[in-house]
Short mmCIF file of C-alpha atoms (C1' of nucleotides) in Angstrom, two decimals:
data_model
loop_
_atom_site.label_atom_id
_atom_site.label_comp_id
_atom_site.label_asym_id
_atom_site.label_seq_id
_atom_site.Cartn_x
_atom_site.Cartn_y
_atom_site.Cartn_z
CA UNK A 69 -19.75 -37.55 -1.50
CA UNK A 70 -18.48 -36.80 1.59
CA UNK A 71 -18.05 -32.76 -0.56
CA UNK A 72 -22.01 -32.44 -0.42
CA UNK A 73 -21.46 -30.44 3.07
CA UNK A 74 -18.77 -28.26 1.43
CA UNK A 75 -21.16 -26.83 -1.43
CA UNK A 76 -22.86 -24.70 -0.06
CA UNK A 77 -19.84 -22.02 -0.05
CA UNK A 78 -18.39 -22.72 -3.44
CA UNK A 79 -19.77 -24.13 -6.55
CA UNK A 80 -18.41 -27.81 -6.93
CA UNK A 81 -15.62 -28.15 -8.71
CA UNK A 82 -16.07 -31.22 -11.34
CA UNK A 83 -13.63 -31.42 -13.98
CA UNK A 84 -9.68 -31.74 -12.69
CA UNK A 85 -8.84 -28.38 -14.17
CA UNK A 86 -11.58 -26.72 -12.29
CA UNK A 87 -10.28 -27.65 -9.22
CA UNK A 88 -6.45 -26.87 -9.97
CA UNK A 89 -8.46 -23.01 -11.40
CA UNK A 90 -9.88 -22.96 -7.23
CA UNK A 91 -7.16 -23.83 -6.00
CA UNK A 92 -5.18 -21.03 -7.44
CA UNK A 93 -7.89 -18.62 -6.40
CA UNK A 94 -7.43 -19.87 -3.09
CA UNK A 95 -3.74 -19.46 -3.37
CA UNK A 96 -4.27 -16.10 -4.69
CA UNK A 97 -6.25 -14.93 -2.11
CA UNK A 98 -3.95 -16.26 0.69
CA UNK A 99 -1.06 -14.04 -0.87
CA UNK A 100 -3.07 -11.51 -1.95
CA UNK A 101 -4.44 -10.69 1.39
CA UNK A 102 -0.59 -10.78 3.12
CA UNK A 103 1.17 -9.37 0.20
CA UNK A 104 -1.23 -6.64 -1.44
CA UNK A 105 -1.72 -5.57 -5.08
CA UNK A 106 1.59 -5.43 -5.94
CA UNK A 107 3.28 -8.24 -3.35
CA UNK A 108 1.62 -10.60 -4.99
CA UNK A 109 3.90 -12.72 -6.98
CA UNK A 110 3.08 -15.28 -9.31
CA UNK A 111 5.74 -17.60 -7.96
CA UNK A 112 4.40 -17.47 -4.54
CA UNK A 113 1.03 -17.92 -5.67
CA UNK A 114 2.08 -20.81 -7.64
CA UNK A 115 3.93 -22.24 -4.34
CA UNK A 116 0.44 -22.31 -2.05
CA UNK A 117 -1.24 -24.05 -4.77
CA UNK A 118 1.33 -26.06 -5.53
CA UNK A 119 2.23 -26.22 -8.93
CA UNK A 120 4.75 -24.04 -10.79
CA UNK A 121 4.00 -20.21 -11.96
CA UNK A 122 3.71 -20.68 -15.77
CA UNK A 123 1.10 -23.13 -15.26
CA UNK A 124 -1.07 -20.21 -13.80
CA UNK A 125 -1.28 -18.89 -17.64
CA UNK A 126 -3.35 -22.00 -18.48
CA UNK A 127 -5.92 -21.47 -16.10
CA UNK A 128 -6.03 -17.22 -16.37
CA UNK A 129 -5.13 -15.11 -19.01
CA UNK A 130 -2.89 -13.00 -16.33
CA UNK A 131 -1.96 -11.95 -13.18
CA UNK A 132 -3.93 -8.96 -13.10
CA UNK A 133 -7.12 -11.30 -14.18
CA UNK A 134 -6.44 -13.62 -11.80
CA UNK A 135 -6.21 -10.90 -9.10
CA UNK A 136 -9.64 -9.52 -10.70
CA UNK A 137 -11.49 -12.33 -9.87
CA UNK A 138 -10.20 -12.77 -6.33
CA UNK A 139 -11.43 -9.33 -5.42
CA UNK A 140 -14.49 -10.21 -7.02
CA UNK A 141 -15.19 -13.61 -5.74
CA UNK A 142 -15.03 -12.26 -2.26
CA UNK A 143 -17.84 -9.32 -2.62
CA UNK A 144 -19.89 -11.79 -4.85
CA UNK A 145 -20.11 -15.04 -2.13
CA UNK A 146 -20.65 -12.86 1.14
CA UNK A 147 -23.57 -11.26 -0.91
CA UNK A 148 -24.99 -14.03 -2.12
CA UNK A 149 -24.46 -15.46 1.76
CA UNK A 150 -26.19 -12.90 3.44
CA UNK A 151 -29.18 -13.19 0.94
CA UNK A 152 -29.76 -16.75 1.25
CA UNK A 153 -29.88 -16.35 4.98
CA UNK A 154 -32.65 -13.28 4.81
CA UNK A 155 -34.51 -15.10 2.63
CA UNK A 156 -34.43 -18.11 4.75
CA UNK A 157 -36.07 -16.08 7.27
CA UNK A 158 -39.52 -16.45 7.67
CA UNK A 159 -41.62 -13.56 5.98
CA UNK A 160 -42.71 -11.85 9.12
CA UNK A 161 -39.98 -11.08 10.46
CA UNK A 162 -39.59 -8.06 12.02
CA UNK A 163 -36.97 -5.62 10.38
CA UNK A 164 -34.65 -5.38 13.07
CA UNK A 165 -34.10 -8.81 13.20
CA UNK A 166 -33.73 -8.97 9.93
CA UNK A 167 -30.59 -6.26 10.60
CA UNK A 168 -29.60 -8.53 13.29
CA UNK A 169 -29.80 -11.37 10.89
CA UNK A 170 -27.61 -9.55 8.01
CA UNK A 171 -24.79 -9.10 11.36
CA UNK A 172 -24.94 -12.66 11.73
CA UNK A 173 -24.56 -14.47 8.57
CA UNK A 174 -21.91 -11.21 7.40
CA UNK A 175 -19.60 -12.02 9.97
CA UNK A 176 -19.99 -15.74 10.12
CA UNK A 177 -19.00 -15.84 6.25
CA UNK A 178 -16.50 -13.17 5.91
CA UNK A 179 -14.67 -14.66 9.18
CA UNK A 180 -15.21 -18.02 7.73
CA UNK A 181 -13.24 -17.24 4.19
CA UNK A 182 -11.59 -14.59 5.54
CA UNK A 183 -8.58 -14.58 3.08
CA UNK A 184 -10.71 -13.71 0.49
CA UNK A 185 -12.11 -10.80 2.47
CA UNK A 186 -9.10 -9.70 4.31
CA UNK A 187 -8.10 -9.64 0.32
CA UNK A 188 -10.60 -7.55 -0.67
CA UNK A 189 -10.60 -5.48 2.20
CA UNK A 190 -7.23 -4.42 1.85
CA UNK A 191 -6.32 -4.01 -1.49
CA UNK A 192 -10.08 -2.28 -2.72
CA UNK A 193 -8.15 0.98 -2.72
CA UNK A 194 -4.72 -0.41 -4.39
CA UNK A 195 -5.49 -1.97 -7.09
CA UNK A 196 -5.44 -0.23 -10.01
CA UNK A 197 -8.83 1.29 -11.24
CA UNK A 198 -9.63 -1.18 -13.91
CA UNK A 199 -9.62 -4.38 -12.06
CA UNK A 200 -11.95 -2.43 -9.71
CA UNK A 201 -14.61 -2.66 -11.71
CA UNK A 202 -16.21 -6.36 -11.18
CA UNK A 203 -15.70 -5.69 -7.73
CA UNK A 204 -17.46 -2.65 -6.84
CA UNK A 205 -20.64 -3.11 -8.70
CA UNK A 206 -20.31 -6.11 -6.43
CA UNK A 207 -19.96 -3.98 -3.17
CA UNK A 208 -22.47 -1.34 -4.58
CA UNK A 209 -25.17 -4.32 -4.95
CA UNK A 210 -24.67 -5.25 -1.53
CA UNK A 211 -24.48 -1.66 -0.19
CA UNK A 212 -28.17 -1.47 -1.34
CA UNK A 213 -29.14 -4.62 0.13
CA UNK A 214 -28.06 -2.62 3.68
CA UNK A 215 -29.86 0.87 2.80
CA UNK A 216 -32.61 -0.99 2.25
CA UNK A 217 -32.44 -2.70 5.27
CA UNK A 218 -32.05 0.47 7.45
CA UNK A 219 -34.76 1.80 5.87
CA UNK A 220 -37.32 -1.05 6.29
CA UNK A 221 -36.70 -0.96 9.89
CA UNK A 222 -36.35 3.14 10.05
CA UNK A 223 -40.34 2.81 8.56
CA UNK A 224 -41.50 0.47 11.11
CA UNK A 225 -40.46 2.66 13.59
CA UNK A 226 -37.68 0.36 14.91
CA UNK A 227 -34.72 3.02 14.92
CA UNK A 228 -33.88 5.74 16.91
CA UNK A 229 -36.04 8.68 14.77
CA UNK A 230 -33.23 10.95 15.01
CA UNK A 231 -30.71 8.27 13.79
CA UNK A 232 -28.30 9.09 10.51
CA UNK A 233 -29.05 5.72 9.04
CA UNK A 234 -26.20 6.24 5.99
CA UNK A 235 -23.54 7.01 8.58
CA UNK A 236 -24.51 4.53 11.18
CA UNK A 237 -24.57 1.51 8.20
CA UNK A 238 -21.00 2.81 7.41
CA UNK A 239 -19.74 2.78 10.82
CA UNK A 240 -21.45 -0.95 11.41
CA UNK A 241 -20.09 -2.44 8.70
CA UNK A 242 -16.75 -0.74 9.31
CA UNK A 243 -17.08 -2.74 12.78
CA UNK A 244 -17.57 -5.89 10.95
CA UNK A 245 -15.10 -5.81 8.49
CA UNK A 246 -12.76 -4.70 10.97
CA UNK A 247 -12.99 -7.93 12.73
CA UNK A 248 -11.02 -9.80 10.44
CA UNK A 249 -7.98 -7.72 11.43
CA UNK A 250 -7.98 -8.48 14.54
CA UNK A 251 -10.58 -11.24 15.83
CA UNK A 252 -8.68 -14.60 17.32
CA UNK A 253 -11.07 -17.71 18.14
CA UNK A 254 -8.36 -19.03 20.49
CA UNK A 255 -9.71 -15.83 22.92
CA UNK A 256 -13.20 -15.31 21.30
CA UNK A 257 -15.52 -17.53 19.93
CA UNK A 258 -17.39 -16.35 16.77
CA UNK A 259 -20.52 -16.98 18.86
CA UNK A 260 -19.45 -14.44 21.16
CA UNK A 261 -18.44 -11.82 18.50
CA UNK A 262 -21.35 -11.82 16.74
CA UNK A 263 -23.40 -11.17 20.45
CA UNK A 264 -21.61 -8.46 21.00
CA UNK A 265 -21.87 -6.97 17.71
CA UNK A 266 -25.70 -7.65 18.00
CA UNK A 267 -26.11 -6.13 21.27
CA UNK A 268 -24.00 -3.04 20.45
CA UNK A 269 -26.69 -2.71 17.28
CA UNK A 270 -29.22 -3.25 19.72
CA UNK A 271 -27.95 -1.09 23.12
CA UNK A 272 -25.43 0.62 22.43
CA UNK A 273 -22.53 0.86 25.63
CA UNK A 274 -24.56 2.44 28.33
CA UNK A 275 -27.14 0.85 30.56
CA UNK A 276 -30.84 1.67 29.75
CA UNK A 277 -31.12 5.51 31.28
CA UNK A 278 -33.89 4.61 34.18
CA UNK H 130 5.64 33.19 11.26
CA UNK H 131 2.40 32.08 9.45
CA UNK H 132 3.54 28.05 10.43
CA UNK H 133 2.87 28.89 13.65
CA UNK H 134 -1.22 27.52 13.72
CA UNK H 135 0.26 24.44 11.84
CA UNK H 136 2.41 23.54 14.77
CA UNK H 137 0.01 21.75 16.86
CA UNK H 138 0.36 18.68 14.96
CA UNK H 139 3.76 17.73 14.29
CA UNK H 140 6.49 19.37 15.34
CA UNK H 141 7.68 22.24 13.68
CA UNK H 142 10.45 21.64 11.11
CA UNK H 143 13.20 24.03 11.27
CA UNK H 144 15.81 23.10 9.15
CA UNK H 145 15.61 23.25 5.26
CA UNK H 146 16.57 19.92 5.40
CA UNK H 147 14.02 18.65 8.14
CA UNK H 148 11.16 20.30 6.23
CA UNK H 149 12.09 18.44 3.36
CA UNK H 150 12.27 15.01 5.41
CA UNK H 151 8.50 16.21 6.85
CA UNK H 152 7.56 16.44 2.79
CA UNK H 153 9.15 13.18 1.82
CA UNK H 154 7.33 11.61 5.01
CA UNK H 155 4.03 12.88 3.93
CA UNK H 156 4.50 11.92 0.16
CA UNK H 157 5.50 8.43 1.62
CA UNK H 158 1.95 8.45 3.12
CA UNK H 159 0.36 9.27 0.26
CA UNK H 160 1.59 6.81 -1.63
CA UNK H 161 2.28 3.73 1.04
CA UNK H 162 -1.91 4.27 1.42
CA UNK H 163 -2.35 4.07 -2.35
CA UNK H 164 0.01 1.68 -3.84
CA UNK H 165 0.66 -0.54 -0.76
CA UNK H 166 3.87 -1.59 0.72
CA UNK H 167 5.07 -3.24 -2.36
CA UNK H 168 3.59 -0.72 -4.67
CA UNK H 169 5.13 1.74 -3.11
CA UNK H 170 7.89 3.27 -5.34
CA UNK H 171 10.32 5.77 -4.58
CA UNK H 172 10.38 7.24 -8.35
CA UNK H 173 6.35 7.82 -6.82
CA UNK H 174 7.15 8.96 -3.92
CA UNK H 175 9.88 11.35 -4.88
CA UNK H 176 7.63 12.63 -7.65
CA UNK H 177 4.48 13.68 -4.87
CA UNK H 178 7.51 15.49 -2.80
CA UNK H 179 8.68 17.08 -6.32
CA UNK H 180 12.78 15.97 -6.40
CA UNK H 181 14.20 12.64 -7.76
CA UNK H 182 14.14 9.40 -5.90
CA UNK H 183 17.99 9.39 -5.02
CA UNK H 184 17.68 12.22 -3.07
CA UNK H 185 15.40 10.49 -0.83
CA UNK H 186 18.15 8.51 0.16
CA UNK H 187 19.95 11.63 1.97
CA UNK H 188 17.15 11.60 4.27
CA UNK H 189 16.28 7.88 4.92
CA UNK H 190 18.99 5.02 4.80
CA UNK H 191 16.35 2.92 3.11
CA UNK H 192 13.00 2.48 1.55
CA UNK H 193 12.31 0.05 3.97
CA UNK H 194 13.03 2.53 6.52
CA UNK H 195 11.22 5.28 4.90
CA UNK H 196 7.77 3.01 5.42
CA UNK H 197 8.98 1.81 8.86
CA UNK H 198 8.90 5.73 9.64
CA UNK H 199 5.46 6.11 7.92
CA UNK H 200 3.94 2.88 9.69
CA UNK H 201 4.90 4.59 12.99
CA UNK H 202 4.32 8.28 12.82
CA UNK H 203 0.68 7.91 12.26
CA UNK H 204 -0.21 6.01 14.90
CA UNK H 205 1.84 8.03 17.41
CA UNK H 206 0.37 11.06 16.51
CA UNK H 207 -2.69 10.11 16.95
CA UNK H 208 -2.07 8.36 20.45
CA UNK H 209 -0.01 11.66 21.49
CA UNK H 210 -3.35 13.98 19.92
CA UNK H 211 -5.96 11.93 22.08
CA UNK H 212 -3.68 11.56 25.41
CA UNK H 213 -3.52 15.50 24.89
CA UNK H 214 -7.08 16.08 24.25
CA UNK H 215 -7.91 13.75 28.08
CA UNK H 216 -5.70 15.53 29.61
CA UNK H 217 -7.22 18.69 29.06
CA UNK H 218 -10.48 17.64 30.57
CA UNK H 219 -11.81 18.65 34.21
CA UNK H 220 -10.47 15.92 36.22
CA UNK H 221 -14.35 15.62 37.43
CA UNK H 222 -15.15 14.18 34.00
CA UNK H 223 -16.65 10.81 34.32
CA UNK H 224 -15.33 7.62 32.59
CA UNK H 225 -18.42 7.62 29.90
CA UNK H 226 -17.25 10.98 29.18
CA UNK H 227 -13.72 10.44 28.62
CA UNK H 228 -14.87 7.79 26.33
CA UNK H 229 -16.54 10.07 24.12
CA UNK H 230 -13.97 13.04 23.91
CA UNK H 231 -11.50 9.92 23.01
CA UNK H 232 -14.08 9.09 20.30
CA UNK H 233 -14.08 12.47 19.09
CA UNK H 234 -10.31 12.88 18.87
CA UNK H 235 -9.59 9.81 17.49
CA UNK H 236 -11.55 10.69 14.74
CA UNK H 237 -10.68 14.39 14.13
CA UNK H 238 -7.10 13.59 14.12
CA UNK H 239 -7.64 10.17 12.26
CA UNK H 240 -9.69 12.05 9.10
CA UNK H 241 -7.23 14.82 9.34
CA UNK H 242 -3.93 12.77 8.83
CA UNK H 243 -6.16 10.23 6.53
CA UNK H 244 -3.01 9.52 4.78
CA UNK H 245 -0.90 7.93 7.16
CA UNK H 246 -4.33 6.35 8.95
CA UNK H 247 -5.06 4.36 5.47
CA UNK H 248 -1.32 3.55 4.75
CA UNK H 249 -1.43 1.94 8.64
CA UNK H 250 -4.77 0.69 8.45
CA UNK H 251 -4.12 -0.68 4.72
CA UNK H 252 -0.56 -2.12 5.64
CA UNK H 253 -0.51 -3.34 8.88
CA UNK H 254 -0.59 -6.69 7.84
CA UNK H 255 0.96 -6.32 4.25
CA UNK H 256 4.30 -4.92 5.71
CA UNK H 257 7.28 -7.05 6.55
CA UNK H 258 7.68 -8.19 10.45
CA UNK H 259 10.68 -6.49 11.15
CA UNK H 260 9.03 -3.10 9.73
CA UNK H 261 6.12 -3.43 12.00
CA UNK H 262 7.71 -3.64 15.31
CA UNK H 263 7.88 0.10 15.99
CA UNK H 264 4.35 0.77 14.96
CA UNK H 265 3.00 -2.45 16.97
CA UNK H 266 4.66 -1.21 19.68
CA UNK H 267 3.13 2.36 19.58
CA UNK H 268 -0.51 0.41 18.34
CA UNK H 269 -0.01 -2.00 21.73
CA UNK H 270 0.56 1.16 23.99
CA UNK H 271 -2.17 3.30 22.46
CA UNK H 272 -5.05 -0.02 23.16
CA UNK H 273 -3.80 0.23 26.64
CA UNK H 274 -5.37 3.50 26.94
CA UNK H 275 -8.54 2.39 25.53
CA UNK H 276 -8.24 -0.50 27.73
CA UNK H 277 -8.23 1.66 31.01
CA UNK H 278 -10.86 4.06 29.30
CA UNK H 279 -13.14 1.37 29.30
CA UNK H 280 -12.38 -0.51 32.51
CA UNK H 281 -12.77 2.91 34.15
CA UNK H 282 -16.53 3.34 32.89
CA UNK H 283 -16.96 -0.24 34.02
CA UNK H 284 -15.95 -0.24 37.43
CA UNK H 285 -17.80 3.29 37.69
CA UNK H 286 -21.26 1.66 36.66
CA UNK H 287 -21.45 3.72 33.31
CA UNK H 288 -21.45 0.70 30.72
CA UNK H 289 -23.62 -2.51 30.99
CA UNK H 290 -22.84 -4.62 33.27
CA UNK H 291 -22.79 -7.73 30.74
CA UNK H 292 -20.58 -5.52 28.31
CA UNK H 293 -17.78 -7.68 26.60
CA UNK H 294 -15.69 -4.66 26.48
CA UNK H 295 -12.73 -6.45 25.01
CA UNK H 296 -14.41 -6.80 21.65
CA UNK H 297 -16.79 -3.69 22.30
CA UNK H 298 -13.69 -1.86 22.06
CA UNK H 299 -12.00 -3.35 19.08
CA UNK H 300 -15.67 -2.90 17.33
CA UNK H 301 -15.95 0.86 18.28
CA UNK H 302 -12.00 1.12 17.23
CA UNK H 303 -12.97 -0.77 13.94
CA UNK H 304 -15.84 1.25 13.24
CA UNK H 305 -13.78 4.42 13.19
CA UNK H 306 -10.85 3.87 11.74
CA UNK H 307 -12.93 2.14 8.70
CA UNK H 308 -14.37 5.89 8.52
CA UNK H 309 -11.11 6.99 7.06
CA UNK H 310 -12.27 4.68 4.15
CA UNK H 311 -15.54 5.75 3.43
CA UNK H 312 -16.16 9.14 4.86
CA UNK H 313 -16.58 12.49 2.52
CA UNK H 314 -16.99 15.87 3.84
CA UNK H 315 -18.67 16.78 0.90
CA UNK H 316 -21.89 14.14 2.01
CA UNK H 317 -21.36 14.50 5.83
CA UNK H 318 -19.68 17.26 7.89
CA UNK H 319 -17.05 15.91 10.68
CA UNK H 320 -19.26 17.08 13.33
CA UNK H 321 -22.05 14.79 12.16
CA UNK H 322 -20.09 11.65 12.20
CA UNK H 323 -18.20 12.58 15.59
CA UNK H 324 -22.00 12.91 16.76
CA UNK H 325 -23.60 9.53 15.25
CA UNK H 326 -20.59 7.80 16.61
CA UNK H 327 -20.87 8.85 20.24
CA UNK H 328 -24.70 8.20 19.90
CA UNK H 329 -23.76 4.72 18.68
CA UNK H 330 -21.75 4.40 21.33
CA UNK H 331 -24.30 5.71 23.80
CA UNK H 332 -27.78 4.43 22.85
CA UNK H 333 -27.16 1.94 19.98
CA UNK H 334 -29.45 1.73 16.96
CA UNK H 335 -33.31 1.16 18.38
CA UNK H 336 -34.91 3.58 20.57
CA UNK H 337 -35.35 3.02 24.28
CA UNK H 338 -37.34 0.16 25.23
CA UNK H 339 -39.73 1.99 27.11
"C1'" DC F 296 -1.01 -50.70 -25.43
"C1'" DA F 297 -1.09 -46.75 -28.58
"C1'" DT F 298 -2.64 -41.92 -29.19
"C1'" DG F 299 -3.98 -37.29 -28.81
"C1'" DG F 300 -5.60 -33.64 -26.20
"C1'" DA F 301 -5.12 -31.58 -21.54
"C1'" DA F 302 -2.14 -29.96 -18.10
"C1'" DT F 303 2.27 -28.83 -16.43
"C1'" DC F 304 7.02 -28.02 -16.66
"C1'" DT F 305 11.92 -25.86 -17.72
"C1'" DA F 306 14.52 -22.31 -19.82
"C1'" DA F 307 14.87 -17.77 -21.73
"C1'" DC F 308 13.43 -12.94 -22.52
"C1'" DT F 309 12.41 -8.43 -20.86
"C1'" DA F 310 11.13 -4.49 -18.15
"C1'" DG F 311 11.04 -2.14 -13.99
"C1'" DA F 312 12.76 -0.45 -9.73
"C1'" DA F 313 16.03 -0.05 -5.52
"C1'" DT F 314 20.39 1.37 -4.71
"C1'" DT F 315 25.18 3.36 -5.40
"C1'" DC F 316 28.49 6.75 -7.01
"C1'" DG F 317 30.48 10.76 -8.26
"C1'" DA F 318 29.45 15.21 -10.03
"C1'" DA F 319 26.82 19.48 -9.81
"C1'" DA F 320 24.05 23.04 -7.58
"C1'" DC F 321 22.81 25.54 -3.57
"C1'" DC F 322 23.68 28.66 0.14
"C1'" DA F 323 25.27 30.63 4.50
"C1'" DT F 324 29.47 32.57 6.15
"C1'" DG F 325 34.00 34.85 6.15
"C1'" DC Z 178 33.09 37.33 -4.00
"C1'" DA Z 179 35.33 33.00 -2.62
"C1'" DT Z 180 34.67 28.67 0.03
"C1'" DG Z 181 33.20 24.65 2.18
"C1'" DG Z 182 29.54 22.08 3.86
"C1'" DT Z 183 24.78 20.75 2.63
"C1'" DT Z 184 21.55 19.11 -0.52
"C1'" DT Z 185 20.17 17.39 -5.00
"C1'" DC Z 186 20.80 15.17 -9.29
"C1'" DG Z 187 22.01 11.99 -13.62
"C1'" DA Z 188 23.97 7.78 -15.00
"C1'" DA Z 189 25.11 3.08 -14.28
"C1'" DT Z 190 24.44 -1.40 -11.75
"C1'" DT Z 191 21.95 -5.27 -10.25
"C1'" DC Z 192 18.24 -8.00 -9.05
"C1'" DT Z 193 13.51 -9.41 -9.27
"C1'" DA Z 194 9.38 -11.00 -11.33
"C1'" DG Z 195 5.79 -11.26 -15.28
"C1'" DT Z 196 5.43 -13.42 -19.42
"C1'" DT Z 197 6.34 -16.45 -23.57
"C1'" DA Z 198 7.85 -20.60 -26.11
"C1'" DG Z 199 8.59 -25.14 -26.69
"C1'" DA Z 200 9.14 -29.58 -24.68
"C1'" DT Z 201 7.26 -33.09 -21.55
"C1'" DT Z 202 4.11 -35.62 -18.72
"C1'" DC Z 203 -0.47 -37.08 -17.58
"C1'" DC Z 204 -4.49 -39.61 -18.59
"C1'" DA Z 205 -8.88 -40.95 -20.68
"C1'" DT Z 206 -10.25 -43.35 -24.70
"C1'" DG Z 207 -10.21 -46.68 -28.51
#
DNA sequence: CATGGAATCTAACTAGAATTCGAAACCATG
DNA sequence: CATGGTTTCGAATTCTAGTTAGATTCCATG
């Protein structure tokens, strides 16, 4: 009962062999993130979750599957995150906040399970092309969610007009997903980061030209 | 004679055999940004430099040192590109200024030797401790810089005065080295993300509040 | 307490890749 | 054209790690 809190991130795990299948995940993103693509060895996966490497075959067909879904777990939950806090936003909100809303909730998550980004971050461009797949129609979904949020608030007039809106979404996000390399709540808290990230959206470096 | 113009960046190799150590280097790259620090076999490697992977050995005592090399040329080069590229401003220039020709190199030379800025960016926390010292080292020296840049356009009045310029800067360095990731010169010319990036840092995303 | 499926383990097989070694090819110099 | 150092190569060695097979343990159910 006391898991209710925790559901919001994952799906519950019910049966027994559910859980031992997340934990593995978990395992594999923890290794997978420090090791890379081809680092990543079965035996140390099997040592973070516990359990011994042949028992990974019950649970996923291989080690190229299991890496599959890691990538693709990652895209898929800080997606689904980000929506679930725009739409919990009440329906006139302005676009710009809705921007600075989307900076929010895609830091808080990706710092939050950061293995699994830090994962996916690393290895999208070493893994081999076919487990890319999942993953990037993944990344291209949520890629769209952003256009579309420049856009919104390029229409109502709540961007520079002479702003590149493509590049400048690139170079935000690169921000953001940047963090996880290199944030440290022991000198920053995550209340702090995501300020400054909002206030850089919103001013830029330089004081107001009087 | 015709090297000459190539000579700017890294110093010019004289020897047959130091030319060939400057190919194996740059294959190295290549494939360390591809494959990862695992995935990164010499049969691979020797193949992008076109000899066998044995001879590699008569350059490098190791594969481990191969990478180690790798890991740490990029980032010096880039450090030793910008320092150059300050120094050859007016010494009138004020801090904001110096802050965006330091934007502007960083990313010229960053795009420009994309290989060894992805296998850095990729690997920096894939890589075995003892093969990251040398790079850290030259990472931890080049921040300084960007440290002073900023404090400089501080003190002088030029940022805003409630600026967290710790994490301003690790967003701003975030943002562009990400660009080695996404950007294309066949969708955006380099001049037009050197421009949105200095306008980023310079007036943010929304237009003035008048 | 017996039983059968679910879950996990131990032992063995196999392929791939770093490294070493000694031979061969290259090439400037006398 | 010979010669000796430089550079490259082919073959053999060794170790690591994914995967498979079969046995064993766990555990809910009757």
């Amino acid at each position: 009962m006391a898991e209710t809190t925790e559901r919001r991130a994952a799906e519950a795990p019910t049966s027994k062999s559910a859980r031992t299948r997340e934990r593995i995940l978990d395992a594999a993103a923890h290794v997978l993130s420090r090791k890379g693509y081809a680092g990543t060895r079965l035996a140390d996966v099997a040592a973070h979750a516990q359990l011994q490497a042949p028992t990974i075959y019950y649970h996923f067909a291989s080690r190229d599957e299991l890496i599959e879904e890691v990538m693709w777990v990652g895209a898929a939950r800080v997606h689904a995150h980000v929506v679930a806090e725009l739409e919990a936003l009440p329906a006139e909100t302005s676009p710009l906040d809705r921007i600075l809303t989307a900076v929010e909730a895609h830091l808080r998550y990706e710092l939050l399970i950061s293995d699994y980004t830090t994962a996916s971050i690393r290895n999208a461009n070493q893994v081999p092309e076919g487990l890319r797949a999942k993953a990037a129609a993944e990344e291209a979904a949520y890629a769209r969610l952003w256009r579309d949020l420049f856009t919104a608030a390029m229409d109502a007039g709540q961007l520079r007009a002479d702003l590149d809106i493509t590049v400048t979404r690139m170079l935000l996000l690169g921000a953001m997903n940047w963090a996880a390399e290199w944030w440290n709540p022991r000198h920053r808290t995550l209340d702090d980061l995501v300020r400054a990230t909002q206030d850089m959206v919103r001013y830029g470096m330089a004081p107001a030209t009087a």
